[in-house]
């Protein structure tokens, strides 16, 4: 386009007929330059979009790995805690190693939680605490 403008500036002193001929001669080069510029912009846009997609995939992968690590640490901590407190209070051990362990690992690793999971955790907690309390003294 710059070359076309230079030619137009050089021919500005010509009459209208000669200028029209010059402009019609420059039109194909202007169209070609425009197509090239548009193709270059499309390629840049596609490259930027691909980079953004790759960044999002890397971020999602890092988050997934972090969730797996957190799930493993929580599971190991609950299992270790359940084994540690087992001799003193077996009911607390069942709370730590029972359905609550599975529900938390499912939340961290699979990233989903079903209402049935929470109902199982609540039922296990209720039965463990009921079994662990001594009967009332009359």
JSON list of C-alpha atoms in Angstrom, two decimals:
[
{"chain": "A", "resi": 1, "resn": "UNK", "atom": "CA", "xyz": [0.00, 0.00, 0.00]},
{"chain": "A", "resi": 2, "resn": "UNK", "atom": "CA", "xyz": [2.89, 2.32, 0.74]},
{"chain": "A", "resi": 3, "resn": "UNK", "atom": "CA", "xyz": [4.26, 1.86, -2.78]},
{"chain": "A", "resi": 4, "resn": "UNK", "atom": "CA", "xyz": [0.84, 2.59, -4.24]},
{"chain": "A", "resi": 5, "resn": "UNK", "atom": "CA", "xyz": [0.55, 5.78, -2.24]},
{"chain": "A", "resi": 6, "resn": "UNK", "atom": "CA", "xyz": [3.99, 6.92, -3.44]},
{"chain": "A", "resi": 7, "resn": "UNK", "atom": "CA", "xyz": [2.97, 6.35, -7.05]},
{"chain": "A", "resi": 8, "resn": "UNK", "atom": "CA", "xyz": [-0.28, 8.23, -6.45]},
{"chain": "A", "resi": 9, "resn": "UNK", "atom": "CA", "xyz": [1.61, 11.13, -4.90]},
{"chain": "A", "resi": 10, "resn": "UNK", "atom": "CA", "xyz": [3.95, 11.27, -7.91]},
{"chain": "A", "resi": 11, "resn": "UNK", "atom": "CA", "xyz": [1.03, 11.29, -10.32]},
{"chain": "A", "resi": 12, "resn": "UNK", "atom": "CA", "xyz": [-1.08, 13.86, -8.49]},
{"chain": "A", "resi": 13, "resn": "UNK", "atom": "CA", "xyz": [-0.26, 16.50, -11.08]},
{"chain": "A", "resi": 14, "resn": "UNK", "atom": "CA", "xyz": [-1.80, 14.46, -13.92]},
{"chain": "A", "resi": 15, "resn": "UNK", "atom": "CA", "xyz": [-5.23, 15.11, -15.31]},
{"chain": "A", "resi": 16, "resn": "UNK", "atom": "CA", "xyz": [-8.25, 13.01, -14.32]},
{"chain": "A", "resi": 17, "resn": "UNK", "atom": "CA", "xyz": [-8.08, 10.60, -17.27]},
{"chain": "A", "resi": 18, "resn": "UNK", "atom": "CA", "xyz": [-4.45, 9.67, -16.66]},
{"chain": "A", "resi": 19, "resn": "UNK", "atom": "CA", "xyz": [-5.07, 9.42, -12.93]},
{"chain": "A", "resi": 20, "resn": "UNK", "atom": "CA", "xyz": [-8.02, 7.06, -13.49]},
{"chain": "A", "resi": 21, "resn": "UNK", "atom": "CA", "xyz": [-5.82, 4.83, -15.66]},
{"chain": "A", "resi": 22, "resn": "UNK", "atom": "CA", "xyz": [-3.10, 4.84, -12.98]},
{"chain": "A", "resi": 23, "resn": "UNK", "atom": "CA", "xyz": [-5.56, 3.99, -10.24]},
{"chain": "A", "resi": 24, "resn": "UNK", "atom": "CA", "xyz": [-7.12, 1.17, -12.21]},
{"chain": "A", "resi": 25, "resn": "UNK", "atom": "CA", "xyz": [-3.62, -0.19, -12.80]},
{"chain": "A", "resi": 26, "resn": "UNK", "atom": "CA", "xyz": [-2.88, -0.06, -9.05]},
{"chain": "A", "resi": 27, "resn": "UNK", "atom": "CA", "xyz": [-6.14, -1.69, -8.00]},
{"chain": "A", "resi": 28, "resn": "UNK", "atom": "CA", "xyz": [-4.98, -5.34, -8.44]},
{"chain": "A", "resi": 29, "resn": "UNK", "atom": "CA", "xyz": [-1.88, -4.74, -6.32]},
{"chain": "A", "resi": 30, "resn": "UNK", "atom": "CA", "xyz": [-4.00, -3.04, -3.65]},
{"chain": "A", "resi": 31, "resn": "UNK", "atom": "CA", "xyz": [-6.42, -5.98, -3.62]},
{"chain": "A", "resi": 32, "resn": "UNK", "atom": "CA", "xyz": [-3.52, -8.43, -3.34]},
{"chain": "A", "resi": 33, "resn": "UNK", "atom": "CA", "xyz": [-1.96, -6.48, -0.47]},
{"chain": "A", "resi": 34, "resn": "UNK", "atom": "CA", "xyz": [-5.31, -6.40, 1.29]},
{"chain": "A", "resi": 35, "resn": "UNK", "atom": "CA", "xyz": [-5.76, -10.19, 0.91]},
{"chain": "A", "resi": 36, "resn": "UNK", "atom": "CA", "xyz": [-2.25, -10.77, 2.24]},
{"chain": "A", "resi": 37, "resn": "UNK", "atom": "CA", "xyz": [-2.87, -8.50, 5.22]},
{"chain": "A", "resi": 38, "resn": "UNK", "atom": "CA", "xyz": [-6.16, -10.22, 6.01]},
{"chain": "A", "resi": 39, "resn": "UNK", "atom": "CA", "xyz": [-4.56, -13.67, 5.73]},
{"chain": "A", "resi": 40, "resn": "UNK", "atom": "CA", "xyz": [-1.76, -12.55, 8.07]},
{"chain": "A", "resi": 41, "resn": "UNK", "atom": "CA", "xyz": [-4.31, -11.26, 10.59]},
{"chain": "A", "resi": 42, "resn": "UNK", "atom": "CA", "xyz": [-6.25, -14.54, 10.42]},
{"chain": "A", "resi": 43, "resn": "UNK", "atom": "CA", "xyz": [-3.06, -16.50, 11.08]},
{"chain": "A", "resi": 44, "resn": "UNK", "atom": "CA", "xyz": [-2.21, -14.28, 14.03]},
{"chain": "A", "resi": 45, "resn": "UNK", "atom": "CA", "xyz": [-5.72, -14.68, 15.44]},
{"chain": "A", "resi": 46, "resn": "UNK", "atom": "CA", "xyz": [-5.56, -18.47, 15.10]},
{"chain": "A", "resi": 47, "resn": "UNK", "atom": "CA", "xyz": [-2.13, -18.57, 16.76]},
{"chain": "A", "resi": 48, "resn": "UNK", "atom": "CA", "xyz": [-3.38, -16.46, 19.68]},
{"chain": "A", "resi": 49, "resn": "UNK", "atom": "CA", "xyz": [-6.43, -18.66, 20.08]},
{"chain": "A", "resi": 50, "resn": "UNK", "atom": "CA", "xyz": [-4.29, -21.81, 20.03]},
{"chain": "A", "resi": 51, "resn": "UNK", "atom": "CA", "xyz": [-1.97, -20.36, 22.68]},
{"chain": "A", "resi": 52, "resn": "UNK", "atom": "CA", "xyz": [-4.94, -19.49, 24.87]},
{"chain": "A", "resi": 53, "resn": "UNK", "atom": "CA", "xyz": [-6.34, -23.02, 24.49]},
{"chain": "A", "resi": 54, "resn": "UNK", "atom": "CA", "xyz": [-2.97, -24.52, 25.41]},
{"chain": "A", "resi": 55, "resn": "UNK", "atom": "CA", "xyz": [-2.73, -22.27, 28.49]},
{"chain": "A", "resi": 56, "resn": "UNK", "atom": "CA", "xyz": [-6.20, -23.33, 29.60]},
{"chain": "A", "resi": 57, "resn": "UNK", "atom": "CA", "xyz": [-5.34, -27.00, 29.13]},
{"chain": "A", "resi": 58, "resn": "UNK", "atom": "CA", "xyz": [-2.11, -26.64, 31.12]},
{"chain": "A", "resi": 59, "resn": "UNK", "atom": "CA", "xyz": [-3.98, -24.82, 33.90]},
{"chain": "A", "resi": 60, "resn": "UNK", "atom": "CA", "xyz": [-6.69, -27.51, 33.98]},
{"chain": "A", "resi": 61, "resn": "UNK", "atom": "CA", "xyz": [-4.06, -30.24, 34.10]},
{"chain": "A", "resi": 62, "resn": "UNK", "atom": "CA", "xyz": [-2.22, -28.56, 36.98]},
{"chain": "A", "resi": 63, "resn": "UNK", "atom": "CA", "xyz": [-5.48, -28.15, 38.89]},
{"chain": "A", "resi": 64, "resn": "UNK", "atom": "CA", "xyz": [-6.39, -31.80, 38.32]},
{"chain": "A", "resi": 65, "resn": "UNK", "atom": "CA", "xyz": [-2.98, -32.99, 39.52]},
{"chain": "A", "resi": 66, "resn": "UNK", "atom": "CA", "xyz": [-3.26, -30.75, 42.59]},
{"chain": "A", "resi": 67, "resn": "UNK", "atom": "CA", "xyz": [-6.69, -32.19, 43.37]},
{"chain": "A", "resi": 68, "resn": "UNK", "atom": "CA", "xyz": [-5.33, -35.72, 43.04]},
{"chain": "A", "resi": 69, "resn": "UNK", "atom": "CA", "xyz": [-2.50, -34.90, 45.44]},
{"chain": "A", "resi": 70, "resn": "UNK", "atom": "CA", "xyz": [-4.88, -33.25, 47.93]},
{"chain": "A", "resi": 71, "resn": "UNK", "atom": "CA", "xyz": [-7.22, -36.24, 47.72]},
{"chain": "A", "resi": 72, "resn": "UNK", "atom": "CA", "xyz": [-4.36, -38.65, 48.35]},
{"chain": "A", "resi": 73, "resn": "UNK", "atom": "CA", "xyz": [-3.08, -36.61, 51.32]},
{"chain": "A", "resi": 74, "resn": "UNK", "atom": "CA", "xyz": [-6.58, -36.37, 52.82]},
{"chain": "A", "resi": 75, "resn": "UNK", "atom": "CA", "xyz": [-7.15, -40.09, 52.36]},
{"chain": "A", "resi": 76, "resn": "UNK", "atom": "CA", "xyz": [-3.80, -41.02, 53.91]},
{"chain": "A", "resi": 77, "resn": "UNK", "atom": "CA", "xyz": [-4.31, -38.60, 56.78]},
{"chain": "A", "resi": 78, "resn": "UNK", "atom": "CA", "xyz": [-7.77, -39.99, 57.53]},
{"chain": "A", "resi": 79, "resn": "UNK", "atom": "CA", "xyz": [-6.53, -43.58, 57.32]},
{"chain": "A", "resi": 80, "resn": "UNK", "atom": "CA", "xyz": [-3.55, -42.78, 59.52]},
{"chain": "A", "resi": 81, "resn": "UNK", "atom": "CA", "xyz": [-5.75, -40.96, 62.00]},
{"chain": "A", "resi": 82, "resn": "UNK", "atom": "CA", "xyz": [-8.22, -43.84, 62.02]},
{"chain": "A", "resi": 83, "resn": "UNK", "atom": "CA", "xyz": [-5.47, -46.35, 62.75]},
{"chain": "A", "resi": 84, "resn": "UNK", "atom": "CA", "xyz": [-3.93, -44.07, 65.40]},
{"chain": "A", "resi": 85, "resn": "UNK", "atom": "CA", "xyz": [-7.16, -43.59, 67.36]},
{"chain": "A", "resi": 86, "resn": "UNK", "atom": "CA", "xyz": [-8.46, -47.14, 66.86]},
{"chain": "A", "resi": 87, "resn": "UNK", "atom": "CA", "xyz": [-7.20, -48.54, 70.21]},
{"chain": "A", "resi": 88, "resn": "UNK", "atom": "CA", "xyz": [-8.71, -45.69, 72.22]},
{"chain": "A", "resi": 89, "resn": "UNK", "atom": "CA", "xyz": [-12.00, -45.02, 70.43]},
{"chain": "A", "resi": 90, "resn": "UNK", "atom": "CA", "xyz": [-13.13, -47.44, 67.77]},
{"chain": "A", "resi": 91, "resn": "UNK", "atom": "CA", "xyz": [-16.15, -45.35, 66.82]},
{"chain": "A", "resi": 92, "resn": "UNK", "atom": "CA", "xyz": [-13.94, -42.41, 65.87]},
{"chain": "A", "resi": 93, "resn": "UNK", "atom": "CA", "xyz": [-11.85, -44.78, 63.82]},
{"chain": "A", "resi": 94, "resn": "UNK", "atom": "CA", "xyz": [-14.95, -45.91, 61.92]},
{"chain": "A", "resi": 95, "resn": "UNK", "atom": "CA", "xyz": [-15.81, -42.26, 61.23]},
{"chain": "A", "resi": 96, "resn": "UNK", "atom": "CA", "xyz": [-12.36, -41.56, 59.83]},
{"chain": "A", "resi": 97, "resn": "UNK", "atom": "CA", "xyz": [-12.03, -44.75, 57.78]},
{"chain": "A", "resi": 98, "resn": "UNK", "atom": "CA", "xyz": [-15.62, -45.29, 56.70]},
{"chain": "A", "resi": 99, "resn": "UNK", "atom": "CA", "xyz": [-17.90, -43.61, 54.20]},
{"chain": "A", "resi": 100, "resn": "UNK", "atom": "CA", "xyz": [-16.61, -40.14, 55.03]},
{"chain": "A", "resi": 101, "resn": "UNK", "atom": "CA", "xyz": [-13.19, -41.15, 53.69]},
{"chain": "A", "resi": 102, "resn": "UNK", "atom": "CA", "xyz": [-14.74, -42.38, 50.46]},
{"chain": "A", "resi": 103, "resn": "UNK", "atom": "CA", "xyz": [-16.94, -39.31, 50.13]},
{"chain": "A", "resi": 104, "resn": "UNK", "atom": "CA", "xyz": [-14.03, -36.88, 50.59]},
{"chain": "A", "resi": 105, "resn": "UNK", "atom": "CA", "xyz": [-11.79, -38.75, 48.19]},
{"chain": "A", "resi": 106, "resn": "UNK", "atom": "CA", "xyz": [-14.63, -38.78, 45.66]},
{"chain": "A", "resi": 107, "resn": "UNK", "atom": "CA", "xyz": [-15.04, -35.01, 46.04]},
{"chain": "A", "resi": 108, "resn": "UNK", "atom": "CA", "xyz": [-11.33, -34.27, 45.60]},
{"chain": "A", "resi": 109, "resn": "UNK", "atom": "CA", "xyz": [-10.44, -36.82, 42.93]},
{"chain": "A", "resi": 110, "resn": "UNK", "atom": "CA", "xyz": [-13.60, -37.15, 40.85]},
{"chain": "A", "resi": 111, "resn": "UNK", "atom": "CA", "xyz": [-14.80, -33.58, 41.55]},
{"chain": "A", "resi": 112, "resn": "UNK", "atom": "CA", "xyz": [-18.36, -34.61, 42.20]},
{"chain": "A", "resi": 113, "resn": "UNK", "atom": "CA", "xyz": [-20.55, -35.33, 45.16]},
{"chain": "A", "resi": 114, "resn": "UNK", "atom": "CA", "xyz": [-23.84, -37.17, 45.16]},
{"chain": "A", "resi": 115, "resn": "UNK", "atom": "CA", "xyz": [-26.56, -36.71, 47.76]},
{"chain": "A", "resi": 116, "resn": "UNK", "atom": "CA", "xyz": [-26.35, -40.43, 48.51]},
{"chain": "A", "resi": 117, "resn": "UNK", "atom": "CA", "xyz": [-22.74, -40.00, 49.59]},
{"chain": "A", "resi": 118, "resn": "UNK", "atom": "CA", "xyz": [-23.63, -37.43, 52.21]},
{"chain": "A", "resi": 119, "resn": "UNK", "atom": "CA", "xyz": [-26.55, -39.58, 53.40]},
{"chain": "A", "resi": 120, "resn": "UNK", "atom": "CA", "xyz": [-24.17, -42.53, 53.82]},
{"chain": "A", "resi": 121, "resn": "UNK", "atom": "CA", "xyz": [-21.71, -40.37, 55.74]},
{"chain": "A", "resi": 122, "resn": "UNK", "atom": "CA", "xyz": [-24.46, -39.05, 58.00]},
{"chain": "A", "resi": 123, "resn": "UNK", "atom": "CA", "xyz": [-25.82, -42.56, 58.59]},
{"chain": "A", "resi": 124, "resn": "UNK", "atom": "CA", "xyz": [-22.37, -43.94, 59.41]},
{"chain": "A", "resi": 125, "resn": "UNK", "atom": "CA", "xyz": [-21.67, -41.04, 61.76]},
{"chain": "A", "resi": 126, "resn": "UNK", "atom": "CA", "xyz": [-25.02, -41.52, 63.49]},
{"chain": "A", "resi": 127, "resn": "UNK", "atom": "CA", "xyz": [-24.59, -45.26, 63.93]},
{"chain": "A", "resi": 128, "resn": "UNK", "atom": "CA", "xyz": [-20.98, -44.87, 65.10]},
{"chain": "A", "resi": 129, "resn": "UNK", "atom": "CA", "xyz": [-21.81, -42.22, 67.68]},
{"chain": "A", "resi": 130, "resn": "UNK", "atom": "CA", "xyz": [-24.84, -44.18, 68.88]},
{"chain": "A", "resi": 131, "resn": "UNK", "atom": "CA", "xyz": [-22.76, -47.34, 69.23]},
{"chain": "A", "resi": 132, "resn": "UNK", "atom": "CA", "xyz": [-19.91, -45.48, 70.92]},
{"chain": "A", "resi": 133, "resn": "UNK", "atom": "CA", "xyz": [-21.92, -43.81, 73.67]},
{"chain": "A", "resi": 134, "resn": "UNK", "atom": "CA", "xyz": [-22.51, -45.76, 76.83]},
{"chain": "A", "resi": 135, "resn": "UNK", "atom": "CA", "xyz": [-26.10, -46.56, 77.74]},
{"chain": "A", "resi": 136, "resn": "UNK", "atom": "CA", "xyz": [-27.77, -44.09, 80.03]},
{"chain": "A", "resi": 137, "resn": "UNK", "atom": "CA", "xyz": [-27.54, -44.82, 83.74]},
{"chain": "A", "resi": 138, "resn": "UNK", "atom": "CA", "xyz": [-30.90, -45.15, 85.44]}
]
